[in-house]
Amino acid sequence: MYDMDHRLLSALRDCGTDPRVATAARALSWSGEHGALWIAAGLMGAAADRERRGAWLRGTALTAAAHLASMGVKRIVRRPRPGSAEPLVRTVGRHSFPSSHATSAAAATVAYGALRPAGARLVPPLAAAMCVSRMVVGVHYPSDVAAGAALGALTARAGAAWMMGGRVDA
């Protein structure tokens, strides 16, 4: 597993030598910091979809909770970030497992996907691109991203009944 993690990271990190790829990966990494893109999307959904505002807000809360859970796991696991190449972005913390970007991206995909909003087809590929960007910029191993995505999806799935079952405010 260790060897595969390093080989995949190296291959994806090499993609960042293309300036266009590096720029896109940096932008995705920046927009996903602290789950910002996904939280903003949920709040915009709540503002635009008055009939399901409560569900949107609960989905946003699930996305934020998943992100916080990943930060807690990082404090326990304390896996250092990859150090084989200079990263293309600065990071808030030193620990890489699990990827919080992947956690919030997967949580948003599951939570907001359950609401089936207009434009829902864009969320999964954007979330996948964000996950890949973390390896392209050189700050996460593939196993960090996979674990983060699993944590996010499981968190959102576990809260799906709460998200959809609460009273929806007008």
PDB file of N, CA, C and O in Angstrom, residues 38 41 44-45 48-49 52 56 108-109 112-127:
ATOM      1  N   TRP A  38     -18.186  24.344  -0.497  1.00  0.00           N
ATOM      2  CA  TRP A  38     -19.347  23.494  -0.265  1.00  0.00           C
ATOM      3  C   TRP A  38     -20.327  24.147   0.709  1.00  0.00           C
ATOM      4  O   TRP A  38     -21.538  24.018   0.542  1.00  0.00           O
ATOM      5  N   ALA A  41     -22.064  26.804  -1.274  1.00  0.00           N
ATOM      6  CA  ALA A  41     -23.055  26.195  -2.177  1.00  0.00           C
ATOM      7  C   ALA A  41     -24.323  25.834  -1.414  1.00  0.00           C
ATOM      8  O   ALA A  41     -25.441  26.059  -1.904  1.00  0.00           O
ATOM      9  N   MET A  44     -26.211  29.003  -0.632  1.00  0.00           N
ATOM     10  CA  MET A  44     -26.871  29.511  -1.842  1.00  0.00           C
ATOM     11  C   MET A  44     -28.097  28.671  -2.168  1.00  0.00           C
ATOM     12  O   MET A  44     -29.132  29.205  -2.574  1.00  0.00           O
ATOM     13  N   GLY A  45     -27.991  27.356  -1.976  1.00  0.00           N
ATOM     14  CA  GLY A  45     -29.148  26.494  -2.183  1.00  0.00           C
ATOM     15  C   GLY A  45     -30.280  26.858  -1.244  1.00  0.00           C
ATOM     16  O   GLY A  45     -31.442  26.910  -1.646  1.00  0.00           O
ATOM     17  N   ALA A  48     -31.876  30.075  -2.454  1.00  0.00           N
ATOM     18  CA  ALA A  48     -32.601  29.956  -3.724  1.00  0.00           C
ATOM     19  C   ALA A  48     -33.824  29.042  -3.641  1.00  0.00           C
ATOM     20  O   ALA A  48     -34.793  29.230  -4.369  1.00  0.00           O
ATOM     21  N   ASP A  49     -33.789  28.047  -2.769  1.00  0.00           N
ATOM     22  CA  ASP A  49     -34.842  27.029  -2.696  1.00  0.00           C
ATOM     23  C   ASP A  49     -35.600  27.184  -1.378  1.00  0.00           C
ATOM     24  O   ASP A  49     -35.389  26.440  -0.427  1.00  0.00           O
ATOM     25  N   ARG A  52     -37.308  24.209   0.468  1.00  0.00           N
ATOM     26  CA  ARG A  52     -36.464  23.206   1.131  1.00  0.00           C
ATOM     27  C   ARG A  52     -35.315  23.854   1.892  1.00  0.00           C
ATOM     28  O   ARG A  52     -34.285  23.224   2.109  1.00  0.00           O
ATOM     29  N   TRP A  56     -31.652  22.229   3.068  1.00  0.00           N
ATOM     30  CA  TRP A  56     -30.379  22.772   2.591  1.00  0.00           C
ATOM     31  C   TRP A  56     -29.488  23.169   3.765  1.00  0.00           C
ATOM     32  O   TRP A  56     -28.279  22.886   3.756  1.00  0.00           O
ATOM     33  N   ALA A 108     -20.708  17.029   0.769  1.00  0.00           N
ATOM     34  CA  ALA A 108     -21.579  17.906  -0.017  1.00  0.00           C
ATOM     35  C   ALA A 108     -22.205  17.159  -1.184  1.00  0.00           C
ATOM     36  O   ALA A 108     -23.392  17.341  -1.491  1.00  0.00           O
ATOM     37  N   THR A 109     -21.434  16.308  -1.831  1.00  0.00           N
ATOM     38  CA  THR A 109     -21.961  15.537  -2.961  1.00  0.00           C
ATOM     39  C   THR A 109     -23.133  14.670  -2.521  1.00  0.00           C
ATOM     40  O   THR A 109     -24.171  14.629  -3.189  1.00  0.00           O
ATOM     41  N   TYR A 112     -26.127  17.270  -0.843  1.00  0.00           N
ATOM     42  CA  TYR A 112     -26.810  18.110  -1.820  1.00  0.00           C
ATOM     43  C   TYR A 112     -27.387  17.272  -2.954  1.00  0.00           C
ATOM     44  O   TYR A 112     -28.418  17.619  -3.524  1.00  0.00           O
ATOM     45  N   GLY A 113     -26.740  16.164  -3.243  1.00  0.00           N
ATOM     46  CA  GLY A 113     -27.277  15.258  -4.265  1.00  0.00           C
ATOM     47  C   GLY A 113     -28.632  14.708  -3.881  1.00  0.00           C
ATOM     48  O   GLY A 113     -29.490  14.483  -4.736  1.00  0.00           O
ATOM     49  N   ALA A 114     -28.857  14.508  -2.584  1.00  0.00           N
ATOM     50  CA  ALA A 114     -30.154  14.008  -2.113  1.00  0.00           C
ATOM     51  C   ALA A 114     -31.271  15.009  -2.383  1.00  0.00           C
ATOM     52  O   ALA A 114     -32.434  14.633  -2.513  1.00  0.00           O
ATOM     53  N   LEU A 115     -30.919  16.284  -2.510  1.00  0.00           N
ATOM     54  CA  LEU A 115     -31.914  17.321  -2.780  1.00  0.00           C
ATOM     55  C   LEU A 115     -32.207  17.467  -4.277  1.00  0.00           C
ATOM     56  O   LEU A 115     -33.152  18.152  -4.652  1.00  0.00           O
ATOM     57  N   ARG A 116     -31.398  16.851  -5.089  1.00  0.00           N
ATOM     58  CA  ARG A 116     -31.547  16.873  -6.547  1.00  0.00           C
ATOM     59  C   ARG A 116     -31.795  18.285  -7.092  1.00  0.00           C
ATOM     60  O   ARG A 116     -32.761  18.517  -7.811  1.00  0.00           O
ATOM     61  N   PRO A 117     -30.891  19.209  -6.792  1.00  0.00           N
ATOM     62  CA  PRO A 117     -31.080  20.573  -7.290  1.00  0.00           C
ATOM     63  C   PRO A 117     -30.736  20.678  -8.771  1.00  0.00           C
ATOM     64  O   PRO A 117     -30.079  19.792  -9.332  1.00  0.00           O
ATOM     65  N   ALA A 118     -31.173  21.772  -9.382  1.00  0.00           N
ATOM     66  CA  ALA A 118     -30.739  22.057 -10.747  1.00  0.00           C
ATOM     67  C   ALA A 118     -29.222  22.187 -10.706  1.00  0.00           C
ATOM     68  O   ALA A 118     -28.661  22.737  -9.773  1.00  0.00           O
ATOM     69  N   GLY A 119     -28.555  21.655 -11.679  1.00  0.00           N
ATOM     70  CA  GLY A 119     -27.103  21.708 -11.708  1.00  0.00           C
ATOM     71  C   GLY A 119     -26.438  20.638 -10.873  1.00  0.00           C
ATOM     72  O   GLY A 119     -25.221  20.663 -10.696  1.00  0.00           O
ATOM     73  N   ALA A 120     -27.215  19.682 -10.357  1.00  0.00           N
ATOM     74  CA  ALA A 120     -26.654  18.629  -9.502  1.00  0.00           C
ATOM     75  C   ALA A 120     -25.611  17.791 -10.224  1.00  0.00           C
ATOM     76  O   ALA A 120     -24.725  17.232  -9.586  1.00  0.00           O
ATOM     77  N   ARG A 121     -25.699  17.733 -11.535  1.00  0.00           N
ATOM     78  CA  ARG A 121     -24.727  16.936 -12.300  1.00  0.00           C
ATOM     79  C   ARG A 121     -23.316  17.519 -12.196  1.00  0.00           C
ATOM     80  O   ARG A 121     -22.342  16.830 -12.447  1.00  0.00           O
ATOM     81  N   LEU A 122     -23.197  18.791 -11.831  1.00  0.00           N
ATOM     82  CA  LEU A 122     -21.885  19.436 -11.739  1.00  0.00           C
ATOM     83  C   LEU A 122     -21.152  19.122 -10.439  1.00  0.00           C
ATOM     84  O   LEU A 122     -19.927  19.188 -10.388  1.00  0.00           O
ATOM     85  N   VAL A 123     -21.885  18.788  -9.394  1.00  0.00           N
ATOM     86  CA  VAL A 123     -21.261  18.613  -8.084  1.00  0.00           C
ATOM     87  C   VAL A 123     -20.304  17.423  -8.045  1.00  0.00           C
ATOM     88  O   VAL A 123     -19.147  17.589  -7.613  1.00  0.00           O
ATOM     89  N   PRO A 124     -20.688  16.218  -8.473  1.00  0.00           N
ATOM     90  CA  PRO A 124     -19.735  15.103  -8.372  1.00  0.00           C
ATOM     91  C   PRO A 124     -18.428  15.318  -9.146  1.00  0.00           C
ATOM     92  O   PRO A 124     -17.349  15.073  -8.583  1.00  0.00           O
ATOM     93  N   PRO A 125     -18.463  15.800 -10.401  1.00  0.00           N
ATOM     94  CA  PRO A 125     -17.166  16.001 -11.063  1.00  0.00           C
ATOM     95  C   PRO A 125     -16.331  17.117 -10.417  1.00  0.00           C
ATOM     96  O   PRO A 125     -15.101  17.015 -10.358  1.00  0.00           O
ATOM     97  N   LEU A 126     -16.983  18.154  -9.912  1.00  0.00           N
ATOM     98  CA  LEU A 126     -16.249  19.214  -9.230  1.00  0.00           C
ATOM     99  C   LEU A 126     -15.631  18.681  -7.937  1.00  0.00           C
ATOM    100  O   LEU A 126     -14.470  18.976  -7.617  1.00  0.00           O
ATOM    101  N   ALA A 127     -16.380  17.870  -7.212  1.00  0.00           N
ATOM    102  CA  ALA A 127     -15.862  17.267  -5.981  1.00  0.00           C
ATOM    103  C   ALA A 127     -14.692  16.333  -6.294  1.00  0.00           C
ATOM    104  O   ALA A 127     -13.668  16.350  -5.595  1.00  0.00           O
TER     105      ALA A 127
END
